[in-house]
Every structure is written in C-alpha cells, then in structure tokens.
Short mmCIF file of C-alpha atoms in Angstrom, two decimals:
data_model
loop_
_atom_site.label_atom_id
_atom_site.label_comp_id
_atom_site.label_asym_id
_atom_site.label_seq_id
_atom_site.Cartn_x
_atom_site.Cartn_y
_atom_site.Cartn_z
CA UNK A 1 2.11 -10.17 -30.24
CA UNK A 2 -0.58 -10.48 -32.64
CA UNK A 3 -2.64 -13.33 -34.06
CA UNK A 4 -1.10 -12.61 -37.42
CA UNK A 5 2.78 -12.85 -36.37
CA UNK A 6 2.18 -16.01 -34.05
CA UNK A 7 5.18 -17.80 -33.58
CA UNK A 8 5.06 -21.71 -34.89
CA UNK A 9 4.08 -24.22 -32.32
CA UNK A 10 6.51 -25.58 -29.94
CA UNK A 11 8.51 -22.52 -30.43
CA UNK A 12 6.82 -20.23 -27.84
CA UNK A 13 9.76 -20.79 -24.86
CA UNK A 14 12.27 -21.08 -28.18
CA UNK A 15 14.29 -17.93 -26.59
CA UNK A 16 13.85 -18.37 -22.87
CA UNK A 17 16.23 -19.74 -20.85
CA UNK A 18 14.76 -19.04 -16.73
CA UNK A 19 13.98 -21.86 -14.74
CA UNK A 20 11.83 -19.89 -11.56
CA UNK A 21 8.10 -19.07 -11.97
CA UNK A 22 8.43 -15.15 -11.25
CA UNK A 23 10.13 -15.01 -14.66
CA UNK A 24 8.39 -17.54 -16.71
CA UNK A 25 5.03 -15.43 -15.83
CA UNK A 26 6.66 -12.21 -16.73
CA UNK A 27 7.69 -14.08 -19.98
CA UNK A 28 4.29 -15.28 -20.60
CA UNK A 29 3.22 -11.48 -20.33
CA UNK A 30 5.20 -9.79 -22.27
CA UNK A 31 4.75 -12.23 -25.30
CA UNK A 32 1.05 -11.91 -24.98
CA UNK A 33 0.69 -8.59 -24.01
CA UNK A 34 -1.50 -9.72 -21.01
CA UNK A 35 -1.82 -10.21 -17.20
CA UNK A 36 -0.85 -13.56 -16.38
CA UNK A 37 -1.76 -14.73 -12.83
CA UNK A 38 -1.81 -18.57 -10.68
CA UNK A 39 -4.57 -19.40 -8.22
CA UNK A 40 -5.39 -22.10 -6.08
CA UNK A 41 -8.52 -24.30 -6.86
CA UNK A 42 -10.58 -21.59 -3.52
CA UNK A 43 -9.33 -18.69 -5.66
CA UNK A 44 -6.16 -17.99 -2.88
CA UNK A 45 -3.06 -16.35 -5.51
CA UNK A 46 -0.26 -18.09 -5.60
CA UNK A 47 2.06 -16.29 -8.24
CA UNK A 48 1.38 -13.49 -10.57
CA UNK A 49 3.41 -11.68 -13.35
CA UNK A 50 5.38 -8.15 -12.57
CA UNK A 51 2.59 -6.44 -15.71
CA UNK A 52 -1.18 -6.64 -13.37
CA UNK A 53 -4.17 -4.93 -14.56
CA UNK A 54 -7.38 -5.12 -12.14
CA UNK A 55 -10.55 -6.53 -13.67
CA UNK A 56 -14.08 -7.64 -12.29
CA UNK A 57 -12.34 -11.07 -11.05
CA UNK A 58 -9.63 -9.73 -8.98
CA UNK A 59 -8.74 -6.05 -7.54
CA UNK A 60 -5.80 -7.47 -5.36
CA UNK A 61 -3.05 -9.14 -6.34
CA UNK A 62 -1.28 -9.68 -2.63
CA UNK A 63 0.37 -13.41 -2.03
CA UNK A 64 -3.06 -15.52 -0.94
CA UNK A 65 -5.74 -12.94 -1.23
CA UNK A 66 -8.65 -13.78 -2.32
CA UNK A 67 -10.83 -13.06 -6.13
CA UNK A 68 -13.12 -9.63 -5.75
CA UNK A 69 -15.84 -11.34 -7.71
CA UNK A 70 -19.01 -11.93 -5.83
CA UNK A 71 -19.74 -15.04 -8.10
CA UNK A 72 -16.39 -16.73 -7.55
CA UNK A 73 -17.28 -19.88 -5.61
CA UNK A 74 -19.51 -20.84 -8.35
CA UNK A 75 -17.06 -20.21 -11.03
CA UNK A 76 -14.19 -21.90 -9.17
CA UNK A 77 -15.87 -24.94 -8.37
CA UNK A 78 -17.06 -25.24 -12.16
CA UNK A 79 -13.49 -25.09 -13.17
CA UNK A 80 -12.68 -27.91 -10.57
CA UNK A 81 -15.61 -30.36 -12.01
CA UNK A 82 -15.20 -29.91 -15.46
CA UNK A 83 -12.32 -28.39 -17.25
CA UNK A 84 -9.62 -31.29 -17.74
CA UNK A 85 -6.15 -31.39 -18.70
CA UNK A 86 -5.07 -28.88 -21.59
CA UNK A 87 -8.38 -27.16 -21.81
CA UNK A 88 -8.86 -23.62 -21.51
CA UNK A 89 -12.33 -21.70 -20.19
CA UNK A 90 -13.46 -18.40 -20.84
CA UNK A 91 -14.43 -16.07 -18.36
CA UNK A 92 -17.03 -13.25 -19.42
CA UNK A 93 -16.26 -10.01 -17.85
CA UNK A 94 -17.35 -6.33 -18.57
CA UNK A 95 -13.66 -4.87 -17.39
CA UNK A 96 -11.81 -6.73 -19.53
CA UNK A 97 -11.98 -7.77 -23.44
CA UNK A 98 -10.48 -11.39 -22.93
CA UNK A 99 -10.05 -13.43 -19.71
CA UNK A 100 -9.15 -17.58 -20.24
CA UNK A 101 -8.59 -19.89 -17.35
CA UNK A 102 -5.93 -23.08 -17.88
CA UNK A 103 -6.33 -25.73 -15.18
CA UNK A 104 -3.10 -27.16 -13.95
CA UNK A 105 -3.57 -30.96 -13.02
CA UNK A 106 -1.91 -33.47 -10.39
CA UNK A 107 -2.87 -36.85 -11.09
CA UNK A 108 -5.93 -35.79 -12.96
CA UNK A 109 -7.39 -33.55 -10.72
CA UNK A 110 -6.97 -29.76 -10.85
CA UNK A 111 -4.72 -27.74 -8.07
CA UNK A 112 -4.39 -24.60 -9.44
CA UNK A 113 -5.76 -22.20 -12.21
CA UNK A 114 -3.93 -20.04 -14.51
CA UNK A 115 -5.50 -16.53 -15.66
CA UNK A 116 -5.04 -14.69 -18.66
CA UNK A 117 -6.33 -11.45 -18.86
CA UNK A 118 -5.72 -9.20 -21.87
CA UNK A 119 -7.58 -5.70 -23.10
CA UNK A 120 -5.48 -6.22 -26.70
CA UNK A 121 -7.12 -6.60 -29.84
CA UNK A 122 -6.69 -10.29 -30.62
CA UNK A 123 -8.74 -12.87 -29.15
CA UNK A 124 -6.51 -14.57 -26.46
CA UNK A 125 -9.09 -17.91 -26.40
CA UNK A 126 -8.28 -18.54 -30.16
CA UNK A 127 -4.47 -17.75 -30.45
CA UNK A 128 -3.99 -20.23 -27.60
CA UNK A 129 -6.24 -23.12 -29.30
CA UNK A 130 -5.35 -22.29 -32.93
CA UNK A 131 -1.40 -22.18 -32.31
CA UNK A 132 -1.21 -24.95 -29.87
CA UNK A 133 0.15 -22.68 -27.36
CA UNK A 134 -1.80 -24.25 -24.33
CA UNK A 135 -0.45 -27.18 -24.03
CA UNK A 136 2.91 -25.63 -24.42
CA UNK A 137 2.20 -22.69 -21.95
CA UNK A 138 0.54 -25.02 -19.23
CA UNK A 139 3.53 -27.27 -19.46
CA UNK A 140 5.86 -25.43 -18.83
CA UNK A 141 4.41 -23.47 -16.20
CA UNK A 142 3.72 -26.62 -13.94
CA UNK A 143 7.06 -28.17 -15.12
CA UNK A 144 8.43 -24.58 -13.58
CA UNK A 145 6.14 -24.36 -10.39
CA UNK A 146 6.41 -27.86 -9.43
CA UNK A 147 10.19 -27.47 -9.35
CA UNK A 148 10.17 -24.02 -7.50
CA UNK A 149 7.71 -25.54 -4.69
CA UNK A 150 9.96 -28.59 -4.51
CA UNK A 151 13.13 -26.51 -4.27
CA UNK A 152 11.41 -24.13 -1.57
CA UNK A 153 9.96 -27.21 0.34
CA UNK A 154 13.21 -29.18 0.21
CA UNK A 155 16.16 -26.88 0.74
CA UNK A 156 15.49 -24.73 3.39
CA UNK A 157 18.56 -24.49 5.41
CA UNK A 158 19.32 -25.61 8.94
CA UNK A 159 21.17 -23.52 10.61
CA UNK A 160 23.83 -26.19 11.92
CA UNK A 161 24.62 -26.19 7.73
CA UNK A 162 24.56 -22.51 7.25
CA UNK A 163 27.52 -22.22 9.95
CA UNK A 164 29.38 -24.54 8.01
CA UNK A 165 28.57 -22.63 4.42
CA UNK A 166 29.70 -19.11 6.32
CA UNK A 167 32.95 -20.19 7.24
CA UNK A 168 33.52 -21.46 3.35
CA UNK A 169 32.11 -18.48 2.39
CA UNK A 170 34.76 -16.50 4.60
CA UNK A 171 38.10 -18.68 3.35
CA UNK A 172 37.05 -18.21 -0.12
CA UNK A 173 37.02 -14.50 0.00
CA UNK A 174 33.69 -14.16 -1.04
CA UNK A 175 33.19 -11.01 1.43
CA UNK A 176 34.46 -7.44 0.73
CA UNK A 177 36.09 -6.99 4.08
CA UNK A 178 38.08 -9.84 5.83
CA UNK A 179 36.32 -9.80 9.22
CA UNK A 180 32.76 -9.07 8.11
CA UNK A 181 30.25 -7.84 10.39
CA UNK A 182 26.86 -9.83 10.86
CA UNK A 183 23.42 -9.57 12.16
CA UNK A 184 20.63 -12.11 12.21
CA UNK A 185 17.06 -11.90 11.75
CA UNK A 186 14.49 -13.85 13.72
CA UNK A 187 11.01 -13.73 11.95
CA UNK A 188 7.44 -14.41 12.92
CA UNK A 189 4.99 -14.03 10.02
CA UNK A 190 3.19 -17.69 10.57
CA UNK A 191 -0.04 -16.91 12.04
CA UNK A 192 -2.50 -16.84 8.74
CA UNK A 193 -4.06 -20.07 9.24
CA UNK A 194 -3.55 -20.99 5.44
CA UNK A 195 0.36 -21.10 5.88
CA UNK A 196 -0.07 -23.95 8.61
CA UNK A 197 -1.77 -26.07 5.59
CA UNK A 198 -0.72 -28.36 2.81
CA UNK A 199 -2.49 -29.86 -0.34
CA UNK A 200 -0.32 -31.56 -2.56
CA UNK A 201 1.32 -30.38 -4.34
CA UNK A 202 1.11 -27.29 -2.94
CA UNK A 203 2.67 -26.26 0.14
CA UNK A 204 1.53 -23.38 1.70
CA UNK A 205 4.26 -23.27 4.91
CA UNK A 206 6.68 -23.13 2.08
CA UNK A 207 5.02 -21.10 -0.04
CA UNK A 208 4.93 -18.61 3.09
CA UNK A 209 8.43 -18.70 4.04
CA UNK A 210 9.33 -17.97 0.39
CA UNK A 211 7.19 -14.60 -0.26
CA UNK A 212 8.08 -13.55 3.66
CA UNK A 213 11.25 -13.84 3.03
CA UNK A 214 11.93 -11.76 -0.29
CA UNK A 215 9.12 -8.70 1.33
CA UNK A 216 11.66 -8.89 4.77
CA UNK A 217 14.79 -8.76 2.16
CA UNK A 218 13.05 -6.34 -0.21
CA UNK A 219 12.17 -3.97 2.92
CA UNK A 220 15.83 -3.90 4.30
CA UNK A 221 16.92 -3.07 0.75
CA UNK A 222 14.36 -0.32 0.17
CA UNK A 223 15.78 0.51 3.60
CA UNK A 224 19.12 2.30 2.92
CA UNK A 225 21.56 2.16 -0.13
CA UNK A 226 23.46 -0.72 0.27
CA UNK A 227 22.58 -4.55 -0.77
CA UNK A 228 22.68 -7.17 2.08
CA UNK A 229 25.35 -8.79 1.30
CA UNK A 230 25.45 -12.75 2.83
CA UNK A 231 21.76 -12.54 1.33
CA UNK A 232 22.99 -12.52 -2.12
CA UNK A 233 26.15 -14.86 -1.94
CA UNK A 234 25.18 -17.70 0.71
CA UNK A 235 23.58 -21.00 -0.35
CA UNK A 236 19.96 -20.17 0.85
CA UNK A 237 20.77 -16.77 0.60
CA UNK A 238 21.63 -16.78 4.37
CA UNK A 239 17.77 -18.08 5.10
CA UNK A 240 17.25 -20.68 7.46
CA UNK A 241 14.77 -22.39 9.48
CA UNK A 242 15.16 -23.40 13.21
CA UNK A 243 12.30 -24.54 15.00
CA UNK A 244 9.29 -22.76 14.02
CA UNK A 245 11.50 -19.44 13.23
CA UNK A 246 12.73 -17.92 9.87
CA UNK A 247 16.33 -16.41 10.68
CA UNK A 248 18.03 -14.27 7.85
CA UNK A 249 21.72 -13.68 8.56
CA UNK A 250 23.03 -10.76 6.73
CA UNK A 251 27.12 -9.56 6.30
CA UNK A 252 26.67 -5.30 7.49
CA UNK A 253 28.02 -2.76 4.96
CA UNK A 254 31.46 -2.24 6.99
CA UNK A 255 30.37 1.75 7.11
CA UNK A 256 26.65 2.00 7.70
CA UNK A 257 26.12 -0.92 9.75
CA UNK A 258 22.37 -2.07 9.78
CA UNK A 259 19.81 0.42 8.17
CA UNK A 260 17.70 2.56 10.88
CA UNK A 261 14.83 0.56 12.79
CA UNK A 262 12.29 2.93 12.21
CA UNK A 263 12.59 2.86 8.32
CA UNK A 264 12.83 -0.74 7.89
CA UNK A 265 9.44 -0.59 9.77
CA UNK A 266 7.82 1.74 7.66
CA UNK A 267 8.87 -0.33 4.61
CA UNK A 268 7.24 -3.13 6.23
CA UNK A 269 4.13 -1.61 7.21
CA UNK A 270 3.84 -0.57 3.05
CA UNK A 271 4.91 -4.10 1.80
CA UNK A 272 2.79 -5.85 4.36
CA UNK A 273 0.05 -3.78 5.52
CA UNK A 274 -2.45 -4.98 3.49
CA UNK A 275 -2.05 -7.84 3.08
CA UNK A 276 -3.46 -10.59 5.09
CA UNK A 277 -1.45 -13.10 4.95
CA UNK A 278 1.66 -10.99 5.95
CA UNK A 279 -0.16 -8.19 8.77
CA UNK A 280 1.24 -9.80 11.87
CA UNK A 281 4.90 -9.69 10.31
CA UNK A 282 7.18 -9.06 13.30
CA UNK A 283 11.13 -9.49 12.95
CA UNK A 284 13.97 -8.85 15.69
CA UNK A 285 17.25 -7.81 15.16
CA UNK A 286 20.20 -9.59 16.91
CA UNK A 287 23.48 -7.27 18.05
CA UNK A 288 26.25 -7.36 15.56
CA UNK A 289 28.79 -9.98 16.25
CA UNK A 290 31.61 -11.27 13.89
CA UNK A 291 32.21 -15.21 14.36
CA UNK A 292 29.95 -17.74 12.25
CA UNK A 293 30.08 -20.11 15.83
CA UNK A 294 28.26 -17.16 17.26
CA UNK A 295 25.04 -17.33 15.49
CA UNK A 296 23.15 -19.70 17.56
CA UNK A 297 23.55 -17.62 20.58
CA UNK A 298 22.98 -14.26 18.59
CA UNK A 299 20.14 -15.72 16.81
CA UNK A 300 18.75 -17.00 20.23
CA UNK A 301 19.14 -13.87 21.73
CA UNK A 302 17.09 -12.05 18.25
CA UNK A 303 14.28 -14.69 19.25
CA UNK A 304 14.14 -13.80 22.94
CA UNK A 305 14.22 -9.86 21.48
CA UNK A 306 10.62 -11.15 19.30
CA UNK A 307 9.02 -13.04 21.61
CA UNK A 308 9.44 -10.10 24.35
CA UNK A 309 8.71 -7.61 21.74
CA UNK A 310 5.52 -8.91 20.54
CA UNK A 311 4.50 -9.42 24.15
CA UNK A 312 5.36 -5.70 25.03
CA UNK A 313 5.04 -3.62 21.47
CA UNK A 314 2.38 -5.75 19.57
CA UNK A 315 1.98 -2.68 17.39
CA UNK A 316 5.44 -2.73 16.64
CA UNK A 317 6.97 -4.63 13.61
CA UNK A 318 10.78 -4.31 14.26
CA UNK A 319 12.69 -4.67 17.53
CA UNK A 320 15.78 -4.48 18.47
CA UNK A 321 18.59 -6.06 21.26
CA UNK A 322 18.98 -2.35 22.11
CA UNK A 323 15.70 -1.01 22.48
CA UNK A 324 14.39 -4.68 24.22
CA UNK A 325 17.24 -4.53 26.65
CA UNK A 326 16.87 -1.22 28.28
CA UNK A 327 13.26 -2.67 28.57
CA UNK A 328 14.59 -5.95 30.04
CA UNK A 329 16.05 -3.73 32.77
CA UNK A 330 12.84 -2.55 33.92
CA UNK A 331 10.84 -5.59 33.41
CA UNK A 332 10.84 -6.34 37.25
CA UNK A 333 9.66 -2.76 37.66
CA UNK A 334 6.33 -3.59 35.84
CA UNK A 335 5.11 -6.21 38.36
CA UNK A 336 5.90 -4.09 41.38
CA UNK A 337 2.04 -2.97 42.80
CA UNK A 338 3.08 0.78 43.59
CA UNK A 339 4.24 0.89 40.15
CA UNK A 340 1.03 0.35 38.92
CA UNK A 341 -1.18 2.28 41.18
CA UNK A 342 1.40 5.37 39.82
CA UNK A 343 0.95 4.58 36.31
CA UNK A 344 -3.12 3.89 36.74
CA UNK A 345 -2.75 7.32 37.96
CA UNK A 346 -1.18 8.94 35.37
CA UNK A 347 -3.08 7.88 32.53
CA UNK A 348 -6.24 7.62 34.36
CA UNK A 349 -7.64 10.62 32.12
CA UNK A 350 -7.18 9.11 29.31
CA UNK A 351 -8.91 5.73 31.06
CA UNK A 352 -12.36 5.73 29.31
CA UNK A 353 -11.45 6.63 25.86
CA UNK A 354 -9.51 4.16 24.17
CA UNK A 355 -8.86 6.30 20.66
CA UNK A 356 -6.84 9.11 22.98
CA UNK A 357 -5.17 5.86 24.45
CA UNK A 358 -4.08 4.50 21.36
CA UNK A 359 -3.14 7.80 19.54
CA UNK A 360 -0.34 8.52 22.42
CA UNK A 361 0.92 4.86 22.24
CA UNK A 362 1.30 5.22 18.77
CA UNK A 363 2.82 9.09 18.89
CA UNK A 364 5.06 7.69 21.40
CA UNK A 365 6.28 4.89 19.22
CA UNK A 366 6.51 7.15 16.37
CA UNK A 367 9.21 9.19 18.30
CA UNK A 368 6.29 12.23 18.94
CA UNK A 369 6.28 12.43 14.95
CA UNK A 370 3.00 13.59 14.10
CA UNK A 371 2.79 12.73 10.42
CA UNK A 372 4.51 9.54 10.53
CA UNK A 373 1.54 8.99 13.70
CA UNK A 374 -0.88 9.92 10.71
CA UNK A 375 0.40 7.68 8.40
CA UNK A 376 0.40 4.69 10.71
CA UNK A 377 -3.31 5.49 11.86
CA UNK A 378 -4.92 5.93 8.41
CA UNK A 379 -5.50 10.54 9.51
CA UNK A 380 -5.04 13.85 8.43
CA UNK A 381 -2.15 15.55 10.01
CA UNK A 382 -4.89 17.58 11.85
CA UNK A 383 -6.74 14.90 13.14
CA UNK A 384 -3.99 13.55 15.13
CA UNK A 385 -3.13 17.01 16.10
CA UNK A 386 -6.32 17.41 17.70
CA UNK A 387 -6.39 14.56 19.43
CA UNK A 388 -2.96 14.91 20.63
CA UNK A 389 -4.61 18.55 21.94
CA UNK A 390 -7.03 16.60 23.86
CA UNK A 391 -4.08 14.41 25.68
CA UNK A 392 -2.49 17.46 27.00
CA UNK A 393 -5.37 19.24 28.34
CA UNK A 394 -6.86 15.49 30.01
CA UNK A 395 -3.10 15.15 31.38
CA UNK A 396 -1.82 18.52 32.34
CA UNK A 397 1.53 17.79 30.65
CA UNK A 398 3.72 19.00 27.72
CA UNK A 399 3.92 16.27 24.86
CA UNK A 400 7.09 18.00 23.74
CA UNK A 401 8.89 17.74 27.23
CA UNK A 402 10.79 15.02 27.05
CA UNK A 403 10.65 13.86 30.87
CA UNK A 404 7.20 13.87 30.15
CA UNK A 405 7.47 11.71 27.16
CA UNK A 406 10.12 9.10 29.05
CA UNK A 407 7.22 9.30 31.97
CA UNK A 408 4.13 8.28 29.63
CA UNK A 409 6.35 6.01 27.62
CA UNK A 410 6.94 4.19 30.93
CA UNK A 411 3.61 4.35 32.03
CA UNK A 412 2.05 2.61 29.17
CA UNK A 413 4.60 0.07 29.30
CA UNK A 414 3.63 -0.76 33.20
CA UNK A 415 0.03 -1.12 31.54
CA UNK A 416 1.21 -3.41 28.74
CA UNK A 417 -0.39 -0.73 26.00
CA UNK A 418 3.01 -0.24 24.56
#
C-alpha cells in the first residue's frame, strides 16, 4: 500500500470480516506493509502480527517479554503522560525508517500501546493522519481486543460443563469413530508472577491461559500427523479450568493413539524455552479412557502424575501415568536409609562436581541420546561426549550397559536429581 493508492476513509476494514485480534493485526500488516505489534503501558507484549521485523525497540517478540531498548522506561512513561486518545507518536530509531505508537485508552487513561514499524517507502506517520486511518485502526483494534479478553476471561470452561458438552458432542456424531478414545491434559505454566496480576482491562491470568494453551495445542500438533480432534470441535475447544489447573481433553486418532512423550517435549522446550513467561511449562498426561463420566478421575489422576513429576523430574516438561507409576512403585524405596547410603555410594564420584552430575541426569532423561543431551544443554556433540568420558572413568561403569543405566537412573532418583 502506498500513500498514492490510499483507500478513502472509513473504508480501511471495508473487506474484513474477522472478529479475533491475531487476525485483525495480520490484517493491519499486510495492508500497510508493516510490523504491527500491542504492548502494555511497562512495555510487556501482549499481541503481535504473524509479519515481525526486529528493530532498536524490540528484538523479541515472545508473549510478555519485555522492549530491548535501553531508553524504554523513559519513552513508555512519556506515552502514558501525554499522548491522548486518537493521537499517534513517533519513535526515532536508526533500524527502522518509520516507527508510530497509537495509545489505546480505558476511561481516558492509556492501557496499552500499539506499534507500527515499517522499512517501506511511504511515511507511515502521515498516511495515518492524512487518511484518517487512526482513528479507524485504533478502533477497531480495542473494539477487537476488548472482546477477545472478555471472551477469554469469561468463558473458560468448568469441567462439570465440558462433561455435559462431550456427551452432546458424542450423540451428535461429531467424532470419526463411535467410541472415541480420550486423554486429558493437566497443565502448570502459572508461576511468572505477571500472570497472577490484573489491570483493567487487561487480564493477565487470562491472557496466560490463552497463549499456554494454543503453544501446548500447537506442540502436540507439531508432534505427529494427526489434528487433536475434541480440540477443534468442543465448545472451549476441550479447555477447561479446575482449580488452579488448565486441563485439555483431546479425542486420540483411533490408530496412533497419543503422539510420543519425548517429541511433544522437545516441541515444548522450542516453543517455550525462551520465553519467560512460559519456561516452567510442565503438562501430564492422563491414561486413555473412553467414558466422558470418567474425566474427573482421569484428570485427577493427570494432576497427581504433575505434581509428582515436577517434584521428582523438575527438568522434565512432559510426564506420563506410565512412566510416574512405575516410579510410584518405588517411591517407598527412596525413604528407606540403606537405600540411600547405596546410592550416596554410587554417585559419590561424581559428588563434588555438579556439571558431571547434571550432564548424566540429563543423558539419562534423554534415553543415553547424546545429541538430543546437546541440544537440551546448549553443547557441541563433543562436549557432552567428553564429559560423558569423564562419568565412566569417575564411575567404573559402561554408560551403554543398560543395568548400569537402570542402576544410575535409580540412583539419582533416591537423591531427588532426577
């Protein structure tokens, strides 16, 4: 779009019909060929378009991170004081040729900032002042994100009502088998202090649960070939809340069952790994079962699976019934004082250098996979090779027996390092 070919005012939205903020940005930034992005009034990002170019105000666009500029406190707070309703600021920056800032107001005071970054040759401060475009832009974006944030804050399902939606869901046929096969989710991802806060109208706890949700969805998908399929047709798209949980129930593909545990973690440790508000993400996976009465106790049993995990595995992202139970079963084991002294003993080499200890609990997490080991410790291939080198000499045992492994596995689980 181009200065010269403007469309009239009012006409901007003439051809767009979406109602959710994701594709009103994207909309925004294809018609002016720029980066369109939504902060809050400390500079946390709220919503950006799919089209992001990094600049000298922002090198990360993850959900709540925070502007790269070194000067942003004073800019932000400038904004706050002094640019009202339907005005637009421009931000000088050497990376990119144009850069505005809209406010968006509640009640006359400004909650969030929209940027508009753009390295094109027309001048993005003018078109928007000299077509009217900003009061039609800023409009409907807060018309748009107002009604998102209400929807997300307001309709999160119980899951007392989701029970009652399933068994619709079943009698109407909406399933490609007629005895589908579930699973449900429990997920943790609520320890960045900003999700425990609200300032209206933003809601940050809702906020949360919304971009949690779609990276937990979006890493299942990326996961294995098939699409989730209660995520798509349930009200909610199978996404509740009970207590201080997220559960996500999802209807198995009737030949693959649920995707392996060890790639929906890696998918999770790419989506999530850095980004702050997201690290901790943990999630547990229930055992199948096929009744929509039974996903209470399935979904209590996924949040025993969690809580145990995290406790046990707190480098670990995904856990399973399967995995948790056999570990269940040796639980009392771990207390027991000549278990200890034994498993002291073992890994007493490896006592006073915590890098060798971490590098095995990791290998031994990783299934003894070397360069998926690398990957999850930020090294060369070599590197961890080496290390692992070290281990067997300060041990005296074969990494690739796999009594050994089962031995060290247990051991580090006596010493709650695994």
């Amino acid at each position: 779009m181009s200065s010269s070919n403007a469309t009239p005012p009012g006409y901007f939205f003439e051809s767009y019909k979406q109602l959710d903020i994701q594709s009103t940005l994207n909309f925004i930034s294809t018609r002016l060929e720029a980066t369109v992005y939504i902060e809050d009034t400390n500079g946390n990002l709220l919503f950006a378009s799919r089209s992001l170019v990094a600049d000298d105000w922002r090198t990360d666009f993850s959900m709540f991170s925070a502007p790269s500029n070194p000067e942003a406190g004073t800019y932000l707070k400038s904004w706050a004081e002094e640019l009202p309703m339907y005005s637009v600021a421009q931000l000088p920056l050497v990376s990119t040729e144009h850069h505005v800032i809209l406010p968006l107001t509640f009640r006359g005071q400004p909650f969030a900032f929209v940027h508009l970054t753009s390295r094109s040759n027309f001048d993005l401060h003018t078109l928007l002042l000299e077509h009217s475009f900003l009061k039609e832009i800023g409009d409907k974006i807060y018309m748009v994100m107002i009604g998102e944030l209400y929807d997300t804050a307001s309709h999160s399902f119980r899951m007392e009502d989701l029970v009652g939606e399933l068994e619709n869901h079943i009698r109407g046929g909406h399933f490609r088998t007629a005895e589908p096969t579930y699973v449900v989710l429990a997920v943790d991802f609520q320890r960045y202090s900003l999700l425990q806060s609200r300032s209206f109208p933003l809601d940050y706890q809702a906020l949360g649960r919304r971009a949690g949700k779609r990276l937990v969805i979006r890493a299942i998908e990326e996961s294995t070939d098939w699409r989730p399929e209660a995520i798509r047709h349930l009200p909610g798209h199978g996404v509740f809340i009970h207590g201080n949980r997220l559960g996500i129930l999802i209807a198995l593909h009737p030949e693959s069952g649920f995707p392996d545990r060890e790639r929906v973690q890696r998918q999770l440790d790419s989506l999530l790994g850095k980004n702050a508000a997201f690290r901790s993400t943990a999630l547990a996976v229930s055992s199948e079962f096929k009744r929509s009465s039974q996903l209470a106790q399935h979904f209590d049993q996924a949040v025993r699976v969690l809580d145990l995990g995290k406790q046990r595995l707190p480098l670990v992202r995904v856990y399973s019934s399967v995995e948790i139970g056999l570990h269940e079963l040796l639980m009392p084991l771990f207390s027991d004082q000549e278990v200890q002294d034994y498993a002291r003993r073992v890994l007493a080499p490896l006592e006073q250098d915590k890098q060798l200890i971490d590098t095995l609990a990791l290998f031994l997490q990783e299934n003894t996979n070397v360069v998926r080991t690398a990957e999850r410790m930020y090294l060369t291939r070599r590197s961890v090779s080496y290390r692992l080198e070290r281990i067997r000499k300060a041990l005296g045992m074969d990494l690739g027996n796999s009594e050994t492994v089962f031995l060290l596995h247990f051991c580090l689980r006596v010493q709650g390092r695994l």
